PDB file of C-alpha atoms in Angstrom:
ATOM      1  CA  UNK A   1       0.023 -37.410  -5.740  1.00 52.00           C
ATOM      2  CA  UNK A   2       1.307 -36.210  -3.107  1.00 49.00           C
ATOM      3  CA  UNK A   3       5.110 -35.111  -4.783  1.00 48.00           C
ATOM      4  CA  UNK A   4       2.613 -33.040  -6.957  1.00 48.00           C
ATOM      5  CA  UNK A   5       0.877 -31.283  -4.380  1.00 48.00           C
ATOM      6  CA  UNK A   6       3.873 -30.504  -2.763  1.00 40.00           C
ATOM      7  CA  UNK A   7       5.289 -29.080  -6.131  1.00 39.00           C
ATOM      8  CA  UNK A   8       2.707 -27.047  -6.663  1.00 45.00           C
ATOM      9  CA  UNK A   9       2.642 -25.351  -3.552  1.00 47.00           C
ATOM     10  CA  UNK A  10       6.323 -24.571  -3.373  1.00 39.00           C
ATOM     11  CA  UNK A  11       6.009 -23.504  -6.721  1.00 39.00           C
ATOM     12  CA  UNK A  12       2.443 -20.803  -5.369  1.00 48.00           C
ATOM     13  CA  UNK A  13       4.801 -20.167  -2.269  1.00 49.00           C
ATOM     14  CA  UNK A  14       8.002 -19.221  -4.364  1.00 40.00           C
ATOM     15  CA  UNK A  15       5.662 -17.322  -6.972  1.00 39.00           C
ATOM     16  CA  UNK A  16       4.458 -15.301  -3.799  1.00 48.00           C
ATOM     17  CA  UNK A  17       7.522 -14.611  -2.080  1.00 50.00           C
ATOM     18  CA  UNK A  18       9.080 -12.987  -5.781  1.00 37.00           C
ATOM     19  CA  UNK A  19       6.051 -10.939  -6.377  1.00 39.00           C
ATOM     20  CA  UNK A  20       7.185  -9.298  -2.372  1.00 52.00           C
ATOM     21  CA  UNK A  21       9.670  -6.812  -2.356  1.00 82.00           C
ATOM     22  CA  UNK A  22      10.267  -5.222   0.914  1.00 89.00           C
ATOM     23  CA  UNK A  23      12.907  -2.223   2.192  1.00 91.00           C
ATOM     24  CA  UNK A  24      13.663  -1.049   5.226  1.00 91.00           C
ATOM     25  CA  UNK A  25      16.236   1.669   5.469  1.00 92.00           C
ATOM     26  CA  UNK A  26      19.366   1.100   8.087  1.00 92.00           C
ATOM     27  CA  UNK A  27      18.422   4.312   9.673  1.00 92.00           C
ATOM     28  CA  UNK A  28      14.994   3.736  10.183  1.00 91.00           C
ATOM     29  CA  UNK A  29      15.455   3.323  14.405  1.00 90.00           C
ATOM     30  CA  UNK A  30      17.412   6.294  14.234  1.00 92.00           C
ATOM     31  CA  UNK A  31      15.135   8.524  12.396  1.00 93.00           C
ATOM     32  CA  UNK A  32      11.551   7.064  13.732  1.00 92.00           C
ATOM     33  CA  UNK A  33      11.882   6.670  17.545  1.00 91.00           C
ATOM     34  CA  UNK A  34      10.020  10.182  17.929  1.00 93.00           C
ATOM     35  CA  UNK A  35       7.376   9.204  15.597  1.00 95.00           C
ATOM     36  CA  UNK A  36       4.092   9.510  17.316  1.00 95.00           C
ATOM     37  CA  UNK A  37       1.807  10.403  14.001  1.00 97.00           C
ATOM     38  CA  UNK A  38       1.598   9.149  10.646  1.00 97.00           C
ATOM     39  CA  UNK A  39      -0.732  10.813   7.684  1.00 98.00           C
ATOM     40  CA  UNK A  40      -1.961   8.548   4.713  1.00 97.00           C
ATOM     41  CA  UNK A  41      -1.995  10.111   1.337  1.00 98.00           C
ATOM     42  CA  UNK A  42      -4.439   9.347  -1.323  1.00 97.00           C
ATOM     43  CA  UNK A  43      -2.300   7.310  -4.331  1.00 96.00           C
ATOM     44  CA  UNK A  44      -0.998   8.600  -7.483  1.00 95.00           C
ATOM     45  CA  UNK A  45      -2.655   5.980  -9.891  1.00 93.00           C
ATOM     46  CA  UNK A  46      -1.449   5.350 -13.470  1.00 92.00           C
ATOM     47  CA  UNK A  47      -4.555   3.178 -15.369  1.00 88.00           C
ATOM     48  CA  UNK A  48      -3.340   1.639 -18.748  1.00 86.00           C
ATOM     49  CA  UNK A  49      -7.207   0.087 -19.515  1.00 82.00           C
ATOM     50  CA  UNK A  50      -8.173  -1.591 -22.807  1.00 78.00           C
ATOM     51  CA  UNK A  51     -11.141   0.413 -22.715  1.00 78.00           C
ATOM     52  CA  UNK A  52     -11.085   3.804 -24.838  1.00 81.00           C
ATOM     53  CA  UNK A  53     -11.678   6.374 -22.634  1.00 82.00           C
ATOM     54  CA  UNK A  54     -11.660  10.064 -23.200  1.00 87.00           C
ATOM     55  CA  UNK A  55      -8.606  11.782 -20.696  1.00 87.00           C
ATOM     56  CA  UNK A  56     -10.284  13.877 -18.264  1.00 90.00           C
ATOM     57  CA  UNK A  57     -12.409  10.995 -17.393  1.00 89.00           C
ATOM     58  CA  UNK A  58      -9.163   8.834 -17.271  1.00 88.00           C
ATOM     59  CA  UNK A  59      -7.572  10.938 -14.834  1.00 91.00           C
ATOM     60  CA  UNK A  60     -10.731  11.293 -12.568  1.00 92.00           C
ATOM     61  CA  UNK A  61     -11.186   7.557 -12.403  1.00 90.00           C
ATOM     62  CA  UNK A  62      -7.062   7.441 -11.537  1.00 91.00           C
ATOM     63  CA  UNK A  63      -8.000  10.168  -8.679  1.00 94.00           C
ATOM     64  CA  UNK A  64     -10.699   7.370  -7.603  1.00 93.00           C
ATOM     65  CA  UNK A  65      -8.336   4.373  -6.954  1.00 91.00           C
ATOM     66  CA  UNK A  66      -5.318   6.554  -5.277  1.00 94.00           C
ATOM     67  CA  UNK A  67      -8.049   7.880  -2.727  1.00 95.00           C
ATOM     68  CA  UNK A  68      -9.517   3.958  -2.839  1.00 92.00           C
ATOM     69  CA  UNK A  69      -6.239   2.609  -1.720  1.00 92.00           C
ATOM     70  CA  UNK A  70      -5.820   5.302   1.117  1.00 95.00           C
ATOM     71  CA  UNK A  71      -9.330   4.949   1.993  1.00 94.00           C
ATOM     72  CA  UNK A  72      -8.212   1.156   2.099  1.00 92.00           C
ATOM     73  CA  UNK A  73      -5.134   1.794   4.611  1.00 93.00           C
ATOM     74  CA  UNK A  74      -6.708   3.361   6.882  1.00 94.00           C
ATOM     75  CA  UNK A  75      -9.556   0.706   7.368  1.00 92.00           C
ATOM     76  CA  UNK A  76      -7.033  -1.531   7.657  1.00 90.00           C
ATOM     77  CA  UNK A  77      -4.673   0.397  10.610  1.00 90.00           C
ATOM     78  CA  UNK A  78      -7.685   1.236  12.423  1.00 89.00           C
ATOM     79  CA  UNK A  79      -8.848  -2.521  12.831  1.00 86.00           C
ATOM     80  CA  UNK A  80      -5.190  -3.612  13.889  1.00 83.00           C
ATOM     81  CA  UNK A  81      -4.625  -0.313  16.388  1.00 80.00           C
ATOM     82  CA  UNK A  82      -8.326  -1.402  18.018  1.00 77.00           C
ATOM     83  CA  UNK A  83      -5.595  -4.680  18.804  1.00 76.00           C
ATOM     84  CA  UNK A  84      -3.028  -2.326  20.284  1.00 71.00           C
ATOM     85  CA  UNK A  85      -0.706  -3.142  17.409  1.00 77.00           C
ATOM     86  CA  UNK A  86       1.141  -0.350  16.261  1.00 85.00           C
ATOM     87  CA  UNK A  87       3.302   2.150  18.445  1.00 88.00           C
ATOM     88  CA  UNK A  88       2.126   5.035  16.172  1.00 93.00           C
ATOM     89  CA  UNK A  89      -0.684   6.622  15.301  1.00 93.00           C
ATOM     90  CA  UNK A  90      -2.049   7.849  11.973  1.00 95.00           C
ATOM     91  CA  UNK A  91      -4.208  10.758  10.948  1.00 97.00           C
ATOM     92  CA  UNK A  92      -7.963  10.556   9.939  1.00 96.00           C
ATOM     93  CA  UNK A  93      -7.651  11.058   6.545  1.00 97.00           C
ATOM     94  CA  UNK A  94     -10.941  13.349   6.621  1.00 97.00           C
ATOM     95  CA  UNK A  95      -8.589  15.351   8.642  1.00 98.00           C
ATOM     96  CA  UNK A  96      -5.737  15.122   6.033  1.00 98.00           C
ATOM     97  CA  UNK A  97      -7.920  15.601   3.003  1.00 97.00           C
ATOM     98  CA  UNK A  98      -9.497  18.914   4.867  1.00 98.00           C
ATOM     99  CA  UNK A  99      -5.989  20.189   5.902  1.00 98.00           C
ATOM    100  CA  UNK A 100      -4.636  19.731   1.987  1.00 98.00           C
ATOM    101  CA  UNK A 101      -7.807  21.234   0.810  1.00 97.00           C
ATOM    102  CA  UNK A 102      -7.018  24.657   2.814  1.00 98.00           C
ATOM    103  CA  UNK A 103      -3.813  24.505   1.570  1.00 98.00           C
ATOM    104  CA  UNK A 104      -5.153  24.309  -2.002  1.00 98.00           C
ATOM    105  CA  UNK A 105      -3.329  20.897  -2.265  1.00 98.00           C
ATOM    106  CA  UNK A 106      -5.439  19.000  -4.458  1.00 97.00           C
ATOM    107  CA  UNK A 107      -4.620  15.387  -6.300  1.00 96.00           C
ATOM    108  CA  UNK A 108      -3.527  16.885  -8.990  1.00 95.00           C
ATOM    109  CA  UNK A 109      -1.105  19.112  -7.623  1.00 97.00           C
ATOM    110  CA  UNK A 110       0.210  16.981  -4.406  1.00 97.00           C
ATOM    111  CA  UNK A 111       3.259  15.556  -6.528  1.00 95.00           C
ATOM    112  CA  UNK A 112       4.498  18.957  -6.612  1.00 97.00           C
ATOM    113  CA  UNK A 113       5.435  19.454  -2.895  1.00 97.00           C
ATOM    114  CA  UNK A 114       7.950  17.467  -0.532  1.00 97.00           C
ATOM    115  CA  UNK A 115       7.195  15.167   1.866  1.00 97.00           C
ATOM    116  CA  UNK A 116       9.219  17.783   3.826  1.00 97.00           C
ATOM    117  CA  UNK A 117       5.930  19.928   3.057  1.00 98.00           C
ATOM    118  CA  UNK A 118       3.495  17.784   3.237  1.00 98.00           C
ATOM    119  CA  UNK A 119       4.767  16.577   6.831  1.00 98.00           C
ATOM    120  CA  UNK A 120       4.608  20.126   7.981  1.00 98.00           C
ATOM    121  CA  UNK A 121       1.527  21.265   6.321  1.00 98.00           C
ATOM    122  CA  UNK A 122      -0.142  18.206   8.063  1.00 98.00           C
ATOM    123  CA  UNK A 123       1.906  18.539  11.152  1.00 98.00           C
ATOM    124  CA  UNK A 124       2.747  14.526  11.216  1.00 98.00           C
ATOM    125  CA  UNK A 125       5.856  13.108  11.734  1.00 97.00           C
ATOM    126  CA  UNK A 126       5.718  10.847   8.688  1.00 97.00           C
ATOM    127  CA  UNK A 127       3.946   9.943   5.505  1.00 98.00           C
ATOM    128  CA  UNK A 128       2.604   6.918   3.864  1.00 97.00           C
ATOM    129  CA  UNK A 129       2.689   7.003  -0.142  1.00 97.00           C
ATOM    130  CA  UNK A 130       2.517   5.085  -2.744  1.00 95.00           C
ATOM    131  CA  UNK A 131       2.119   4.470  -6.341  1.00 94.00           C
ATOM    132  CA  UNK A 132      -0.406   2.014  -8.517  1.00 90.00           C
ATOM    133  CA  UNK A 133      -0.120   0.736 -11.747  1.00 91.00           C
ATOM    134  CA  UNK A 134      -3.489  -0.873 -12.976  1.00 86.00           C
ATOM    135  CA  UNK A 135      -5.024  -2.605 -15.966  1.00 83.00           C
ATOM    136  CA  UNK A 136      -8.014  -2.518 -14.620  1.00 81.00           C
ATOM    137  CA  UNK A 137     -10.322  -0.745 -11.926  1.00 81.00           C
ATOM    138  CA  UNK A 138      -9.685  -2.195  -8.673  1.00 80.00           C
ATOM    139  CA  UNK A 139     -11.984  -0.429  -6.925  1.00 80.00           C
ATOM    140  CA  UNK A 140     -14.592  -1.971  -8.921  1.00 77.00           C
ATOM    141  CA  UNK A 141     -12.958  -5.256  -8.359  1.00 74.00           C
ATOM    142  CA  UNK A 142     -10.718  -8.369  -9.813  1.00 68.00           C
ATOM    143  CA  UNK A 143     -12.287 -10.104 -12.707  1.00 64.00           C
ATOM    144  CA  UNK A 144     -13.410 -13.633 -10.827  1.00 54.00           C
ATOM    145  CA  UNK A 145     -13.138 -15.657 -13.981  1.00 54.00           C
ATOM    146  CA  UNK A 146     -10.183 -18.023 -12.789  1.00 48.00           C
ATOM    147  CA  UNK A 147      -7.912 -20.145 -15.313  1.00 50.00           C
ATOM    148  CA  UNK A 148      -5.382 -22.151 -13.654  1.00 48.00           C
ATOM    149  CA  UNK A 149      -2.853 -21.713 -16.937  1.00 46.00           C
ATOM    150  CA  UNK A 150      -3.149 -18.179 -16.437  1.00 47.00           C
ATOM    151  CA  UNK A 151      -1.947 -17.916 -13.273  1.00 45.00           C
ATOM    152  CA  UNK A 152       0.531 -20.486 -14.049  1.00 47.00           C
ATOM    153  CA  UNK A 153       1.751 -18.674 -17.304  1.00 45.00           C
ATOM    154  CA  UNK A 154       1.205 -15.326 -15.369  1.00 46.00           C
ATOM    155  CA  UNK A 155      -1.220 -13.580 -17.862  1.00 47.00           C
ATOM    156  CA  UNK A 156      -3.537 -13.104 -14.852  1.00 56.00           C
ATOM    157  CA  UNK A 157      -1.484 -10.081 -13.745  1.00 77.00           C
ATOM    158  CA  UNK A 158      -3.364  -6.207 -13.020  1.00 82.00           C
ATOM    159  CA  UNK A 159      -0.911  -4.107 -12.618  1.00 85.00           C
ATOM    160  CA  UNK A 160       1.560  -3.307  -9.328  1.00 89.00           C
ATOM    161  CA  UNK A 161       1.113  -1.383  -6.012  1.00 89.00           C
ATOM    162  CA  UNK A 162       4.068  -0.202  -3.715  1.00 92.00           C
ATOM    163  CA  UNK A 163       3.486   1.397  -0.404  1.00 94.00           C
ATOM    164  CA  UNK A 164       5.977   3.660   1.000  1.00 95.00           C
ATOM    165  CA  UNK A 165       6.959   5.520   4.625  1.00 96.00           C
ATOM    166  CA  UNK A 166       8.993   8.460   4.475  1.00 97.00           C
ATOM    167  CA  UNK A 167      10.311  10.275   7.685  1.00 97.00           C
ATOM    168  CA  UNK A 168       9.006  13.940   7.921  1.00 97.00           C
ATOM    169  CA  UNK A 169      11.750  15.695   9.091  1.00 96.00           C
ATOM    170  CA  UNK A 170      14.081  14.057   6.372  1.00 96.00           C
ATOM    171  CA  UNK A 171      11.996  13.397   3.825  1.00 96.00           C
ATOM    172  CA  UNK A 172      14.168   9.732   3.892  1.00 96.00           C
ATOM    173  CA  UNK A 173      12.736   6.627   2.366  1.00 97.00           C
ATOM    174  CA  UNK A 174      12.176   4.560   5.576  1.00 95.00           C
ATOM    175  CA  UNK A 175      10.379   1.627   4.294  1.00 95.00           C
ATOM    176  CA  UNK A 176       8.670   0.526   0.806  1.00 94.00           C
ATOM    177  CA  UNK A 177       6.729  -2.805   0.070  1.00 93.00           C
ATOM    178  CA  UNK A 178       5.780  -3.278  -3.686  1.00 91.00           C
ATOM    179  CA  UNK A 179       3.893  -6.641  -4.669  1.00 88.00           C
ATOM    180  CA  UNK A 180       1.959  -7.565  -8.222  1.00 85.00           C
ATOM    181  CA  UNK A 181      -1.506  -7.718  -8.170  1.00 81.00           C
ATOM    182  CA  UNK A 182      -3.239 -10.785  -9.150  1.00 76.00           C
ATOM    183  CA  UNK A 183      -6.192 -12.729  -9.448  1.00 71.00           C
ATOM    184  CA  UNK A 184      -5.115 -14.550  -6.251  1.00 73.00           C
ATOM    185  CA  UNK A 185      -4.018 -10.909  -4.817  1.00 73.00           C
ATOM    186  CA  UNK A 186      -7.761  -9.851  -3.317  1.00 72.00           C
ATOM    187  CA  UNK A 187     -11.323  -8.992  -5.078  1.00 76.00           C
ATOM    188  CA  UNK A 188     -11.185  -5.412  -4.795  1.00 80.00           C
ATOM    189  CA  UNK A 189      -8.875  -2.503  -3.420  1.00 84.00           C
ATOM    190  CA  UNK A 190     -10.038  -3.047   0.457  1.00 85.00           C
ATOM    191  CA  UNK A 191      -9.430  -6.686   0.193  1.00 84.00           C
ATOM    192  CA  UNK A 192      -5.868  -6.340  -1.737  1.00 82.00           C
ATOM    193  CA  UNK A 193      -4.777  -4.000   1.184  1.00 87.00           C
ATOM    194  CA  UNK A 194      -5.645  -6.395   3.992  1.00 86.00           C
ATOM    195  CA  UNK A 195      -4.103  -9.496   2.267  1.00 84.00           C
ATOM    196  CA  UNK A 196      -1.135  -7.719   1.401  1.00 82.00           C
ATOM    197  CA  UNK A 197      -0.520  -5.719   4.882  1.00 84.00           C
ATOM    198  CA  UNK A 198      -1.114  -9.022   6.218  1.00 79.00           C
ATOM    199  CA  UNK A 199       1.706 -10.986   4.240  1.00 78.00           C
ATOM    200  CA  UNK A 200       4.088  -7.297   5.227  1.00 78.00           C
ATOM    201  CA  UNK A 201       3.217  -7.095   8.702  1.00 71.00           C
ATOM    202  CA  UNK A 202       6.190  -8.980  10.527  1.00 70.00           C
ATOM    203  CA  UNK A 203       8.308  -6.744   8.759  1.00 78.00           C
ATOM    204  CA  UNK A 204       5.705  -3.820   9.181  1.00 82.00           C
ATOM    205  CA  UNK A 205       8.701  -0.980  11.113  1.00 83.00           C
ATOM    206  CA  UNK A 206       5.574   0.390  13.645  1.00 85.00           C
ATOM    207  CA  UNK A 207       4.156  -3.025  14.835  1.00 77.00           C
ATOM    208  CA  UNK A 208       4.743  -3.127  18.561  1.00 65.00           C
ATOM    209  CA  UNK A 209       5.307  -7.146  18.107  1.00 54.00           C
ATOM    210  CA  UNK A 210       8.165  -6.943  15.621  1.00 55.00           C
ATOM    211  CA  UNK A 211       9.974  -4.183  17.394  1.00 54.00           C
ATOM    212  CA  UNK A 212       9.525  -6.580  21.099  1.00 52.00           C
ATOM    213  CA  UNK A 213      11.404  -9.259  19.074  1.00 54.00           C
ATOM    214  CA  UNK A 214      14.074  -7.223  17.732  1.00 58.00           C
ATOM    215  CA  UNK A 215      15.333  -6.056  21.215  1.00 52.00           C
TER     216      UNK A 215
END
């Protein structure tokens, strides 16, 4: 019994440790040690659902979970800087969305401009991005129905999420997680951010722990 409980959780901890992907670029020191401010952007979403749905109302529900998942970040950062964990800070996002909105930057038209751009526009030193890929609505949560042989045979997968920092002088790739999302992922977009942040965040560039060990 116990050979198979052992087998079974290498095989959940392997399972995990493929669906993590994470890149840090070799001049991230170099190109972040005068970061001081961070902005969060609201996600571009592509939704591939089974339901029929007509296409403006398609791409207002994608506009829903990008803003979910930076709605989602920043709960998450401001629980962990309360712990004095990060050496940066990052923008209220009320703050970003009003500063885009007088700059007619809109959802629909943010792909357009350069994180260059944006970094100036919002007068940050870097941005957080991302993209998600859904079969479902996250924001309205993971189906709970659980079948061990779907997990197993990996039909219990939603879609993907990567989260990205970019420096804003540069406009270099700094750092970029990307993970699946699953049944065993989180119930709904807050809780998928805080699992997944957690399972990132000894390799997270701005936590003040990680950078202590490194010296």
């Amino acid at each position: 019994m116990s050979r198979i409980i052992f087998t079974v959780l290498l095989f959940v901890s392997i399972t995990i440790n493929a669906q993590k992907n994470i890149y840090e670029s070799s001049k991230f020191n170099s190109l972040s040690k005068t970061h001081k401010t961070l902005a969060i952007l609201p996600f571009l979403t592509n939704l591939d659902l089974k339901e029929n749905i007509a296409k403006k109302d398609l791409k207002d529900l994608e506009e829903k979970e990008g803003y979910a998942v930076q709605n989602a970040l920043e709960t998450y950062f401001s629980k962990r800087k309360k712990k004095k964990k990060f050496s940066v800070e990052f923008q209220n996002t009320k703050d970003t969305k009003a500063i885009l909105a007088k700059n007619n930057i809109t959802y629909k038209n943010i792909d357009i401009y350069t994180i260059k751009e944006l970094s100036t526009i919002l007068n940050v030193d870097g941005i957080i991005s991302g993209n998600l890929d859904l079969t479902i609505l996250l924001s309205k949560g993971i189906p709970s129905e659980f079948n061990l042989a779907d997990y197993f045979l990996g039909d219990s997968n939603f879609g993907r999420i990567g989260v990205k920092i970019s420096d804003g002088t540069t406009g270099k790739l700094l750092w970029k997680y990307e993970k699946r999302i699953t049944k065993k992922t989180g119930k709904n977009t807050t809780d998928l951010i805080d699992r997944m942040m957690k399972l990132a965040i000894r390799k997270f560039p701005y936590e003040k722990e990680r950078k202590k060990n490194k010296k």
